[in-house]
PDB file of C-alpha atoms in Angstrom:
ATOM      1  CA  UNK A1474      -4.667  33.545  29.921  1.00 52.00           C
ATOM      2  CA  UNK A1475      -4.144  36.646  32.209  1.00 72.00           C
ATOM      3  CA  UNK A1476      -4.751  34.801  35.504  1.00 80.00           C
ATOM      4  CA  UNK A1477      -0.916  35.369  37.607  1.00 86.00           C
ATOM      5  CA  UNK A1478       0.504  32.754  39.262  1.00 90.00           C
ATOM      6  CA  UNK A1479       1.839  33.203  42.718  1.00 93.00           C
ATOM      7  CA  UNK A1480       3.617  30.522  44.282  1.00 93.00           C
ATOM      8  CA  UNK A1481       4.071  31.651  47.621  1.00 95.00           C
ATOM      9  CA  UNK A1482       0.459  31.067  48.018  1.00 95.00           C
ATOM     10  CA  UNK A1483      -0.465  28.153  46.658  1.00 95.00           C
ATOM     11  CA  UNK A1484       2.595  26.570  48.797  1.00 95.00           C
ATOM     12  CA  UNK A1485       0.395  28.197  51.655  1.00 95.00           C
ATOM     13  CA  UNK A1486      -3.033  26.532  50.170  1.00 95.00           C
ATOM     14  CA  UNK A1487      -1.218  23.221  49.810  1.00 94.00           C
ATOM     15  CA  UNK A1488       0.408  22.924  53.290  1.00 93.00           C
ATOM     16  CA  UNK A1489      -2.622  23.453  54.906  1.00 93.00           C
ATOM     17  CA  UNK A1490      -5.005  21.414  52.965  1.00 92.00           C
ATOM     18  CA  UNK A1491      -2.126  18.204  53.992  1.00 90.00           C
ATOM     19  CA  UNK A1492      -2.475  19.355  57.548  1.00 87.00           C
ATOM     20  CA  UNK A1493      -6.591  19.479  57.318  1.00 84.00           C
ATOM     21  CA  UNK A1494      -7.579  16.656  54.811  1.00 70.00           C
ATOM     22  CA  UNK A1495      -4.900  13.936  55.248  1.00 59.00           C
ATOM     23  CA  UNK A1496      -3.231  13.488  58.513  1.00 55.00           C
ATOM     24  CA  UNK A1497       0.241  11.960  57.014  1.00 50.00           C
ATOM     25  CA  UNK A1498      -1.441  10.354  54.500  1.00 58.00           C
ATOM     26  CA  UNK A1499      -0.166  10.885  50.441  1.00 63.00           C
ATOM     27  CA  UNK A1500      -1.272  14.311  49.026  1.00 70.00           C
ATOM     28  CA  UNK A1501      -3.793  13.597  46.378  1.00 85.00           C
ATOM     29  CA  UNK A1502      -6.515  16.266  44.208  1.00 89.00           C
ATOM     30  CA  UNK A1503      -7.824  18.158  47.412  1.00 92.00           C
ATOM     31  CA  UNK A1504      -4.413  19.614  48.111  1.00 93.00           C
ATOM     32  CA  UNK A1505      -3.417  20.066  44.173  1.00 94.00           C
ATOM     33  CA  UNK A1506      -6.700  21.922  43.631  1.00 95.00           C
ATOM     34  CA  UNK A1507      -6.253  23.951  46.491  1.00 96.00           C
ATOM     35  CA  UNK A1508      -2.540  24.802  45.252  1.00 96.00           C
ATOM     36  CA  UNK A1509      -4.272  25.691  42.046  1.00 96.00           C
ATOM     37  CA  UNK A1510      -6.948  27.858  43.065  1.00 97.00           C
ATOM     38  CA  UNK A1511      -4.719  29.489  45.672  1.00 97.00           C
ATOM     39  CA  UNK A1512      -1.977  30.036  43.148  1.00 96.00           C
ATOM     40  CA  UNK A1513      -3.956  31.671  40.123  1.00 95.00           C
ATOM     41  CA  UNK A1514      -5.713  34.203  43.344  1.00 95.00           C
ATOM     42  CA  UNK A1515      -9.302  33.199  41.982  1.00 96.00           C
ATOM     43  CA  UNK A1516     -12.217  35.078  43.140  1.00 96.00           C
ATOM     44  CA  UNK A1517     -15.138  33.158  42.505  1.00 97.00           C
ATOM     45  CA  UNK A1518     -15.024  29.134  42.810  1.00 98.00           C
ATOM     46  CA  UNK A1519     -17.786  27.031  41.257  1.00 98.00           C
ATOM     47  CA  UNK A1520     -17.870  23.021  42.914  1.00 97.00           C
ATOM     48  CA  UNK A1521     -20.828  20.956  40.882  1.00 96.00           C
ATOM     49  CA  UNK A1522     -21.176  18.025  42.732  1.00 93.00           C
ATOM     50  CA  UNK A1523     -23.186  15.767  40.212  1.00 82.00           C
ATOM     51  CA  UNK A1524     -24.094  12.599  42.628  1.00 71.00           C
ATOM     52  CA  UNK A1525     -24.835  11.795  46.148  1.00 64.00           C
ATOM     53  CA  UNK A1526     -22.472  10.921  48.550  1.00 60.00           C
ATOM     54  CA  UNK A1527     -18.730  10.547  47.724  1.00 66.00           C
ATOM     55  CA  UNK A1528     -16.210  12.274  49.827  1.00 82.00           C
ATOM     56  CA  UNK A1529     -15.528  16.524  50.630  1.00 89.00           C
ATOM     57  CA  UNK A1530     -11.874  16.182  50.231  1.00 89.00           C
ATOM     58  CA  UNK A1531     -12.544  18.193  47.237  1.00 92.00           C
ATOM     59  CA  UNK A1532     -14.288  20.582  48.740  1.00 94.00           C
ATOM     60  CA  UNK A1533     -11.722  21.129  51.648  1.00 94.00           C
ATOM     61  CA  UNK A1534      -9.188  21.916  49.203  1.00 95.00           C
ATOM     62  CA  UNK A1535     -11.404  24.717  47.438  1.00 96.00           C
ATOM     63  CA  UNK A1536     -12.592  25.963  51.091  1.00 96.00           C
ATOM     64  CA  UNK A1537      -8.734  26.459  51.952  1.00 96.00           C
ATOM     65  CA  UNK A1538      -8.179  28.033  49.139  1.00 97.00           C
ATOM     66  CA  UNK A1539     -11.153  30.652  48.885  1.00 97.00           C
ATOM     67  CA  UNK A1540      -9.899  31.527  52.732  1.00 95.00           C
ATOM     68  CA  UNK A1541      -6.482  32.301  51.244  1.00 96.00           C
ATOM     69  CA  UNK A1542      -7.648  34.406  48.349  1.00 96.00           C
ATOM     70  CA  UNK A1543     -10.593  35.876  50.057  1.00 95.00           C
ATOM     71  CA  UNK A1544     -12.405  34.453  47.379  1.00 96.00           C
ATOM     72  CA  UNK A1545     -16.686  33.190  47.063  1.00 97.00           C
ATOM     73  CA  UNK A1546     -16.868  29.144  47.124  1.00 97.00           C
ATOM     74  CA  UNK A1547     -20.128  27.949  45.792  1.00 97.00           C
ATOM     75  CA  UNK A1548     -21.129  24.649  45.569  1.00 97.00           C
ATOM     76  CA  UNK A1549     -23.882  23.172  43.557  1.00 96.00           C
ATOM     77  CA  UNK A1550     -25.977  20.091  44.707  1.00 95.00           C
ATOM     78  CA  UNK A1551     -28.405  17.305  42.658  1.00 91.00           C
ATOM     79  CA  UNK A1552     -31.302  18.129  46.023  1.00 93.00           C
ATOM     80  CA  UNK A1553     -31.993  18.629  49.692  1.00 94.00           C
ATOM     81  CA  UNK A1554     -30.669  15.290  50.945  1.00 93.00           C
ATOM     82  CA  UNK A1555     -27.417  16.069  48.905  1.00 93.00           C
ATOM     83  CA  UNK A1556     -27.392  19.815  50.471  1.00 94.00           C
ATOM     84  CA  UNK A1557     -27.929  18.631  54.230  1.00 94.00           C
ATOM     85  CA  UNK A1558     -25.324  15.462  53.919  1.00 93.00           C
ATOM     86  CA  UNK A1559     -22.806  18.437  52.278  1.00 94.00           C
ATOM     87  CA  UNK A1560     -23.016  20.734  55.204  1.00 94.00           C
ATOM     88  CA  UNK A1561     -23.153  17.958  57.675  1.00 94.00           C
ATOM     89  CA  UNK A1562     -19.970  16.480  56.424  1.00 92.00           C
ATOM     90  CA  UNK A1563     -18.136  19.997  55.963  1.00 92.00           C
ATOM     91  CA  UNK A1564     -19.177  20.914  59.782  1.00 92.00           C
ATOM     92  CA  UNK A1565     -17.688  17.732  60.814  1.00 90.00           C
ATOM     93  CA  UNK A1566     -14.749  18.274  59.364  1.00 86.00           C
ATOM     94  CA  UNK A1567     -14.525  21.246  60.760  1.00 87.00           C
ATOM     95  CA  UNK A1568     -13.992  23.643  57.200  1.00 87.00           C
ATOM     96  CA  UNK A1569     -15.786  26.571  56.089  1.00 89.00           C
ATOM     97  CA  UNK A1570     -18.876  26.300  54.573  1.00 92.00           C
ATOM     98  CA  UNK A1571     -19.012  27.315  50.765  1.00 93.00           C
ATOM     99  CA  UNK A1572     -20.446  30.726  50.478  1.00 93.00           C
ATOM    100  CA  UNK A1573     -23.737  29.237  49.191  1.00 93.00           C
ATOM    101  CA  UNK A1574     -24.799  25.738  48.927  1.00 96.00           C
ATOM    102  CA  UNK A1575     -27.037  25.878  45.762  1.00 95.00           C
ATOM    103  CA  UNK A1576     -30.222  23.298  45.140  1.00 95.00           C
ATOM    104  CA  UNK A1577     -30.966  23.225  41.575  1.00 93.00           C
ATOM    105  CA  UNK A1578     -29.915  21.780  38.069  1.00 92.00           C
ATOM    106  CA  UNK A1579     -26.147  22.316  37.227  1.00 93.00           C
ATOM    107  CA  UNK A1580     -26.048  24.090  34.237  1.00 93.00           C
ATOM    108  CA  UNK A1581     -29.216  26.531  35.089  1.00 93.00           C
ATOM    109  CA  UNK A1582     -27.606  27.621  38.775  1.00 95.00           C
ATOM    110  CA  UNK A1583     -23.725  28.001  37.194  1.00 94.00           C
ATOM    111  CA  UNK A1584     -24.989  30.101  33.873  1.00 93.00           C
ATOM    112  CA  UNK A1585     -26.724  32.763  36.537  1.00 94.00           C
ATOM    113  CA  UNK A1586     -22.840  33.289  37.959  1.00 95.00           C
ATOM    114  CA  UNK A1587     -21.473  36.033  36.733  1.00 94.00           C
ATOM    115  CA  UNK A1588     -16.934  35.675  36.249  1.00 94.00           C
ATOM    116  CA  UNK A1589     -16.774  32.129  37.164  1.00 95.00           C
ATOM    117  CA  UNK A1590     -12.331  31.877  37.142  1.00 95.00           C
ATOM    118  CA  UNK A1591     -12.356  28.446  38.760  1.00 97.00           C
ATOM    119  CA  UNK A1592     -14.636  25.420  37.991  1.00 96.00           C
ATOM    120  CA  UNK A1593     -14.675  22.027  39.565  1.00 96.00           C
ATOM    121  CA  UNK A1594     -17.112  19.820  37.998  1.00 93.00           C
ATOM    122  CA  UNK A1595     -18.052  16.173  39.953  1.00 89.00           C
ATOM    123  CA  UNK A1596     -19.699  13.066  38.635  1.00 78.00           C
ATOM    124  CA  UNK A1597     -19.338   9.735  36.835  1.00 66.00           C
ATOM    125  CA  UNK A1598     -19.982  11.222  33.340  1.00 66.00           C
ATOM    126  CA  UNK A1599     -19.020  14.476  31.520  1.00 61.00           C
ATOM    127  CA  UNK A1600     -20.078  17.846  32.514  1.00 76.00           C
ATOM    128  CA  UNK A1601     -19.854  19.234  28.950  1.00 81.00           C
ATOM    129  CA  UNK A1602     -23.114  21.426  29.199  1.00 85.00           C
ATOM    130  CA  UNK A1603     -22.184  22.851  32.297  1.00 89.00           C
ATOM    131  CA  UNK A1604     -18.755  24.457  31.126  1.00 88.00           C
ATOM    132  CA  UNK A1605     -20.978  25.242  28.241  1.00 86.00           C
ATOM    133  CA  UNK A1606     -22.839  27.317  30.152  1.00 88.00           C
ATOM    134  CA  UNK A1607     -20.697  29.125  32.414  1.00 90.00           C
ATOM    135  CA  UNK A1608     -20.118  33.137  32.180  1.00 91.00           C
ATOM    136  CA  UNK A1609     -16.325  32.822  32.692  1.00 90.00           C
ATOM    137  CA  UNK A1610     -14.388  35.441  33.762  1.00 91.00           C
ATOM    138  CA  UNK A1611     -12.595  38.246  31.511  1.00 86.00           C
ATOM    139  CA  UNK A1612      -9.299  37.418  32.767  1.00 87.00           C
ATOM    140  CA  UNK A1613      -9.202  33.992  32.402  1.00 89.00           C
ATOM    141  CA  UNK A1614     -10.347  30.556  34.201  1.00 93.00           C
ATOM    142  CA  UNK A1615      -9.425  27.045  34.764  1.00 95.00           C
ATOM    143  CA  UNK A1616     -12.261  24.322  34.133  1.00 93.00           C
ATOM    144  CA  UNK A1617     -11.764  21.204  36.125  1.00 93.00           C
ATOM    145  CA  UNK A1618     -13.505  17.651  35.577  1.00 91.00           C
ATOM    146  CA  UNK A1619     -13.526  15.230  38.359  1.00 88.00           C
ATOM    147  CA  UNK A1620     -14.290  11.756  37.763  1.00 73.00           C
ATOM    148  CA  UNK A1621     -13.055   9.815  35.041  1.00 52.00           C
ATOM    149  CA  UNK A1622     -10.390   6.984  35.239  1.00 50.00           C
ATOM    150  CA  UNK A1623      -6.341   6.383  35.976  1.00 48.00           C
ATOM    151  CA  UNK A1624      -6.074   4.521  32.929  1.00 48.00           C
ATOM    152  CA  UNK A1625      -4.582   6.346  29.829  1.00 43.00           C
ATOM    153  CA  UNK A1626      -7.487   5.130  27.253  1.00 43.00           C
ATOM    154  CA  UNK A1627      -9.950   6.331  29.596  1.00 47.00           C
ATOM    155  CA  UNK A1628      -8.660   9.558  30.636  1.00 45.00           C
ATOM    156  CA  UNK A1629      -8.007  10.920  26.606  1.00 44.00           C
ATOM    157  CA  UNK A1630     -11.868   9.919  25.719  1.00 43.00           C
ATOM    158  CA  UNK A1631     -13.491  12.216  28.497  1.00 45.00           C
ATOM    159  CA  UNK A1632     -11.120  14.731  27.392  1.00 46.00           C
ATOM    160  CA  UNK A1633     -13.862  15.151  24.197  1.00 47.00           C
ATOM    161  CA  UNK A1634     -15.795  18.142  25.797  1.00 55.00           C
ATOM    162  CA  UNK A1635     -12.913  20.358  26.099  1.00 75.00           C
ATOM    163  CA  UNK A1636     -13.028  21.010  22.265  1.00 66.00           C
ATOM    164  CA  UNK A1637     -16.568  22.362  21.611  1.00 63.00           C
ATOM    165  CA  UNK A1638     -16.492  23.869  26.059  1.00 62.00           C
ATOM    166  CA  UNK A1639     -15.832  27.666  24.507  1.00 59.00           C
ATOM    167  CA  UNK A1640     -17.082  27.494  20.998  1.00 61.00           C
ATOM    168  CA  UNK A1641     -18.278  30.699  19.706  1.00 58.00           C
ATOM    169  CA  UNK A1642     -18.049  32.436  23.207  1.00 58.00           C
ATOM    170  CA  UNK A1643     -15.030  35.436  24.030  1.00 59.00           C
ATOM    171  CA  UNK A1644     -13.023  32.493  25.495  1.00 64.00           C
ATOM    172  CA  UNK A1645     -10.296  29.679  24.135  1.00 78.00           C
ATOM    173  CA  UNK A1646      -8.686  26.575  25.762  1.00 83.00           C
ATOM    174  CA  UNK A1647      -5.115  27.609  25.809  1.00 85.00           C
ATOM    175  CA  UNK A1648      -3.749  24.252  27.007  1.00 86.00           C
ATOM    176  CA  UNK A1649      -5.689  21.270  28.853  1.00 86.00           C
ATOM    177  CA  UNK A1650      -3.817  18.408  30.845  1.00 87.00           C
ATOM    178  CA  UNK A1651      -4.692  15.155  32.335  1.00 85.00           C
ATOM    179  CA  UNK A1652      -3.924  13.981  36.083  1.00 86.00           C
ATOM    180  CA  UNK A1653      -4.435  10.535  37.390  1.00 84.00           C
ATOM    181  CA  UNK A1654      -5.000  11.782  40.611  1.00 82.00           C
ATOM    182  CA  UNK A1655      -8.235   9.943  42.917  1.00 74.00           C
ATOM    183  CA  UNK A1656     -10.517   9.136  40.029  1.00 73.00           C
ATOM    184  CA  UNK A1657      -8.743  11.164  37.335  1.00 81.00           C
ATOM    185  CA  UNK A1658      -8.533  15.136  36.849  1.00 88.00           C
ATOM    186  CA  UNK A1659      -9.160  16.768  33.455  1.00 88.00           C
ATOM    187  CA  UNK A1660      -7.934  20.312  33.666  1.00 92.00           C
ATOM    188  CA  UNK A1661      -8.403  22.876  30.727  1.00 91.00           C
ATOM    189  CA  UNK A1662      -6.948  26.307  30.952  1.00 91.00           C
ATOM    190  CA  UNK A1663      -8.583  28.791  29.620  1.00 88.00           C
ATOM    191  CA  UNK A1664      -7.535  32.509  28.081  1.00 82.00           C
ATOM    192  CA  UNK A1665      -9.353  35.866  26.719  1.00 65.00           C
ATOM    193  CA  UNK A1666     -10.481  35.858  22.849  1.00 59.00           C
ATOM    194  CA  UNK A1667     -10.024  39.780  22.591  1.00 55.00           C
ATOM    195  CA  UNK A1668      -9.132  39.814  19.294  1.00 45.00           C
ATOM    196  CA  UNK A1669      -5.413  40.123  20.025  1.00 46.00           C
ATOM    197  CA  UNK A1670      -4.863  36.485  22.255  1.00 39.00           C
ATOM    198  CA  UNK A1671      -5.753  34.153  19.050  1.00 38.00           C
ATOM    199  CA  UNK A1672      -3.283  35.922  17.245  1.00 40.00           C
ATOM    200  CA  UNK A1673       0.706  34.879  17.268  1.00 39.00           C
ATOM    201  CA  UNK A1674       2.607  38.409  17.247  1.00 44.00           C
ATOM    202  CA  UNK A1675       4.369  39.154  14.005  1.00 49.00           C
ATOM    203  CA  UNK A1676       8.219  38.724  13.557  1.00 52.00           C
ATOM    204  CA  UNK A1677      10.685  39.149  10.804  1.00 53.00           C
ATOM    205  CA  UNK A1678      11.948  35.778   9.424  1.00 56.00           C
ATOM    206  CA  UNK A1679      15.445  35.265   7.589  1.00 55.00           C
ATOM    207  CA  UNK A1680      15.655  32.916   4.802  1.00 59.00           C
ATOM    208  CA  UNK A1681      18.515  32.088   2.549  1.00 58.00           C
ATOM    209  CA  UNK A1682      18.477  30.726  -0.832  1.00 59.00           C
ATOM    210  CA  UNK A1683      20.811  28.059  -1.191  1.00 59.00           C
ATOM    211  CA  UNK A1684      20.848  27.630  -4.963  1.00 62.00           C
ATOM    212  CA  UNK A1685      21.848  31.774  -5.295  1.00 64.00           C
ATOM    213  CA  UNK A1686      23.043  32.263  -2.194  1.00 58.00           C
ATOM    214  CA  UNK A1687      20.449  35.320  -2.008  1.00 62.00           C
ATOM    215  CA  UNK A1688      19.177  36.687   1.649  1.00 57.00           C
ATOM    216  CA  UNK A1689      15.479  37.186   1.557  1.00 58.00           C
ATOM    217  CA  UNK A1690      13.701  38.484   5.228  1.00 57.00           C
ATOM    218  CA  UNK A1691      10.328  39.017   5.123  1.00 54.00           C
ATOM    219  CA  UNK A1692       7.595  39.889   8.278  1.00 53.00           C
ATOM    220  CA  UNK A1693       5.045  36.886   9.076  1.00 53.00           C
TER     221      UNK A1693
END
């Protein structure tokens, strides 16, 4: 993965995400995803929110964070209800609107973005096709699912679209985590298939026979 991680400003993304979302209250994803984004200096977030309703926390994280990496925010709604509730809530709450609040189908509107580095998918059931889809950046991304459950049994079943997410694309999971956070966070990191990431650099390896006591070093 060739994202760089800069702390300084994801400790500015957190801060003031807690001073805008919470009021005092216990940190929870907003402020973690805005750490994240922030941190890895994305350029182009993607927010799919799947359902209705639900809270912008979420989005008030990803808003902070686009303003401190002068990145593009785009969310993705189910329909014009969901679009006009979205930008009523975010105006409320006194955040910047996304970039562009998309109408559409999910997976149609994210596979016409181009370098996608930061993906938040929302919803009560996996978003498999949509990280499918996606045209991920060159350098890198992190893939986010929002919505599962606390619970340990729960959590390591939605976990099941990370493995076929990049199959036969230029891209590989290089390490995927799971948060109880709010509903649950599934978090996969992904890195450049360039021909040289996939492969483990070569190094010289020492090995004694202890029957002979003969030194044998060969390069794996």
């Amino acid at each position: 993965m060739k994202l760089v991680w800069s702390p300084e400003t994801a400790s500015k993304a957190y801060i003031d995400t807690v001073k805008r979302a919470r009021g005092g209250q216990n940190p929870g994803d907003a402020e973690f995803l805005a750490a994240m984004a922030a941190g890895y200096n994305v350029k182009l977030i993607v927010e799919v929110r799947r359902s209705n309703g639900g809270g912008i926390g979420t989005s008030l994280g990803l808003a902070v964070a686009a303003g401190h990496t002068g990145g593009r925010h785009v969310c993705v709604v189910a329909d014009e209800a969901a679009r006009r509730e979205y930008i009523s809530a975010m105006q409320e709450a006194d955040v910047a609107l996304p970039e562009i609040v998309v109408v559409g189908e999910a997976e149609r509107v994210v596979e016409g973005l181009e370098a996608v580095d930061f993906l938040v998918v929302q919803g009560r059931s996996g978003g498999g096709e949509i990280f499918r889809r996606a045209k991920l950046s060159r350098r890198g991304a992190v893939l986010v699912y929002k919505g599962g459950s606390k619970t340990a049994t729960a959590a390591a079943s939605s976990r099941f679209c990370w493995g076929g997410t990049v199959d036969g694309s230029n891209l590989r999971i290089v390490k995927s985590v799971s948060l109880p956070l709010e509903n649950g966070l599934e978090i996969a990191y992904v890195g450049v298939n360039d021909g040289k990431t996939l492969k483990s650099p070569k190094r010289w390896i020492r090995r004694i026979d202890l029957q002979s006591g003969e030194e044998h070093v060969f390069r794996r």
